[in-house]
């Protein structure tokens, strides 16, 4: 080892105590490891080039302008457990680099052909080094002219592990995964310029000139950035920095909750829950905010050595840190006065204006409206349109299953209170009921396409690179189902038609959500896509909870429900109505 070498092999006892294991199970993990190395090398610009042929990734090249390596280090870098980042176990507790196991390059080289071209910044020699390692064997080692920094190229990925190659996901899925990894690195290192290309096409390009907000705008667009609250708070034990969404911007799943600890992207269920908790009832129970947060925790309090992929971390005083996160974020939300004041508007005698999309939370906590009230004009029109969509259903075997009903009132802008001819009480959930109606109707349509309608104005979606990667392969299927979606600009897509079931003046957020649901990998298994479409449309197109309905609209809804084949449950199997025989009420009041 020459005087200038930095990389050393960890001793056996240290090796035995770090959570080791396979880190390169797929091409995306190669990208992650190499990009992390570039960050650790102090790069200010990182260029990631992916090439593919016939649906397989054929090459990954990552070039950085970091510290580079001298000849000896470059050779050493391929040795297992050789690292420049820690010397021994105690170092691990002050480690601020992303890597520390000295395993990645060795593992990658073991299953592919790796070429490193590198030159040490301020190094003693003029020329740089080129080393090729294939399947763990050094096959080339020579001087070369090259700029400062490092370029690592990986080819023949998994050439000697056919099983792993076979189990690769589809190319679009892999590219989506890679985009997701790069997105996370961009968000945790907004000062670094990143570029990701696939077969020369640019997927991500951020100049790395600004702060987090700049990175967010580049990746997700102004639309989202405009709905974020700046966060810079916390305690000495847990600094919290980044941005969180106002409650109006939320998602059905937590995949846009970007979390990091000391700039290391992490996954922590508990942390997700603590953040979600800060929103409390500002969000409906099944919604998640969009957040980009980094926790600054004293390195001595964080255990990064939990899992080989380093995504999981443990905190020393976890409970306290989680409580801090919840409290501080709640304070941020409160200071922006997003928590509605205690029913001031209702006390003054008027209702929250509603276009049917106002979440239940704003309405349900107030005094019970008695009887059926006249809705606002705008709300009335929306409801009318939704009901018209389903009004032409011919009578089916369901007719006669529901008795004649007299509507007493609407409760909580959600439940219809009805009296049966036998003087029993029946409650109907308007959303579940309309969902059932819509679902039955959609089932009768030959295909959605026949019912696609052009939007009055196309809805423009801004998608993150990862979302876009998931969208592209789904476009033909979506088109069959009535969505015509076209590229519109950088990161943006224009939705020109939607299935009739979604209505004509749909808001972008809804279109976005429907598409997100359709392309999400989490589709229930065994449900065929057409069926899945039906369920989603039924749910989306149906009258919302929180919609004030006029008496004749209530009548209409019940009329339509009566015509369905199975009026008693919604497509998810939840009841559309609950029956209280008068006898049961009498019993409850001890009148028997
Ligand atoms: P680790 O990152 O855990 O140390 P790796 O196998 O990923 O292990 O890398 C081994 C060593 O090679 C690193 O410790 C570092 O010294 C060197 N190295 C790897 N990539 C680069 C790079 N892009 N620039 C400079 N040095 C690098
Ligand atoms: Mg590494």
Short mmCIF file of C-alpha atoms and ligand atoms in Angstrom, two decimals, residues 7 37-38 41 64 67-69 77 82-85 99-105 150, ligand 1:
data_model
loop_
_atom_site.label_atom_id
_atom_site.label_comp_id
_atom_site.label_asym_id
_atom_site.label_seq_id
_atom_site.Cartn_x
_atom_site.Cartn_y
_atom_site.Cartn_z
CA UNK A 7 -8.90 2.43 1.21
CA UNK A 37 -20.29 6.28 -3.87
CA UNK A 38 -20.23 9.37 -6.07
CA UNK A 41 -16.70 11.13 -3.01
CA UNK A 64 -18.77 11.96 -11.07
CA UNK A 67 -12.26 13.03 -5.25
CA UNK A 68 -11.32 10.14 -7.54
CA UNK A 69 -8.90 7.37 -6.68
CA UNK A 77 -11.80 -0.77 -4.18
CA UNK A 82 -12.25 -2.59 1.75
CA UNK A 83 -13.40 0.94 2.43
CA UNK A 84 -12.03 4.41 2.95
CA UNK A 85 -15.03 5.43 5.02
CA UNK A 99 -21.49 3.73 2.36
CA UNK A 100 -19.30 2.07 4.96
CA UNK A 101 -19.24 -1.66 4.32
CA UNK A 102 -16.80 -1.78 1.45
CA UNK A 103 -18.94 -4.38 -0.22
CA UNK A 104 -20.72 -2.78 -3.12
CA UNK A 105 -18.01 -2.70 -5.77
CA UNK A 150 -14.52 8.66 -11.37
P1 LIG B 1 -18.14 1.61 0.58
O1 LIG B 1 -18.88 2.66 -0.17
O2 LIG B 1 -19.01 0.93 1.59
O3 LIG B 1 -16.88 2.09 1.18
P2 LIG B 1 -17.75 0.38 -2.00
O4 LIG B 1 -17.48 -1.02 -2.39
O5 LIG B 1 -18.98 0.99 -2.52
O6 LIG B 1 -17.74 0.42 -0.43
O7 LIG B 1 -16.52 1.28 -2.40
C1 LIG B 1 -15.23 0.93 -1.93
C2 LIG B 1 -14.33 2.13 -1.87
O8 LIG B 1 -14.04 2.56 -3.20
C3 LIG B 1 -14.94 3.32 -1.19
O9 LIG B 1 -14.74 3.29 0.21
C4 LIG B 1 -14.19 4.49 -1.84
O10 LIG B 1 -12.99 4.74 -1.19
C5 LIG B 1 -13.87 3.96 -3.23
N1 LIG B 1 -14.79 4.49 -4.22
C6 LIG B 1 -15.86 3.86 -4.77
N2 LIG B 1 -16.49 4.63 -5.64
C7 LIG B 1 -15.83 5.81 -5.68
C8 LIG B 1 -16.02 7.04 -6.39
N3 LIG B 1 -17.02 7.21 -7.25
N4 LIG B 1 -15.11 8.04 -6.17
C9 LIG B 1 -14.11 7.87 -5.29
N5 LIG B 1 -13.90 6.74 -4.59
C10 LIG B 1 -14.73 5.72 -4.77
#
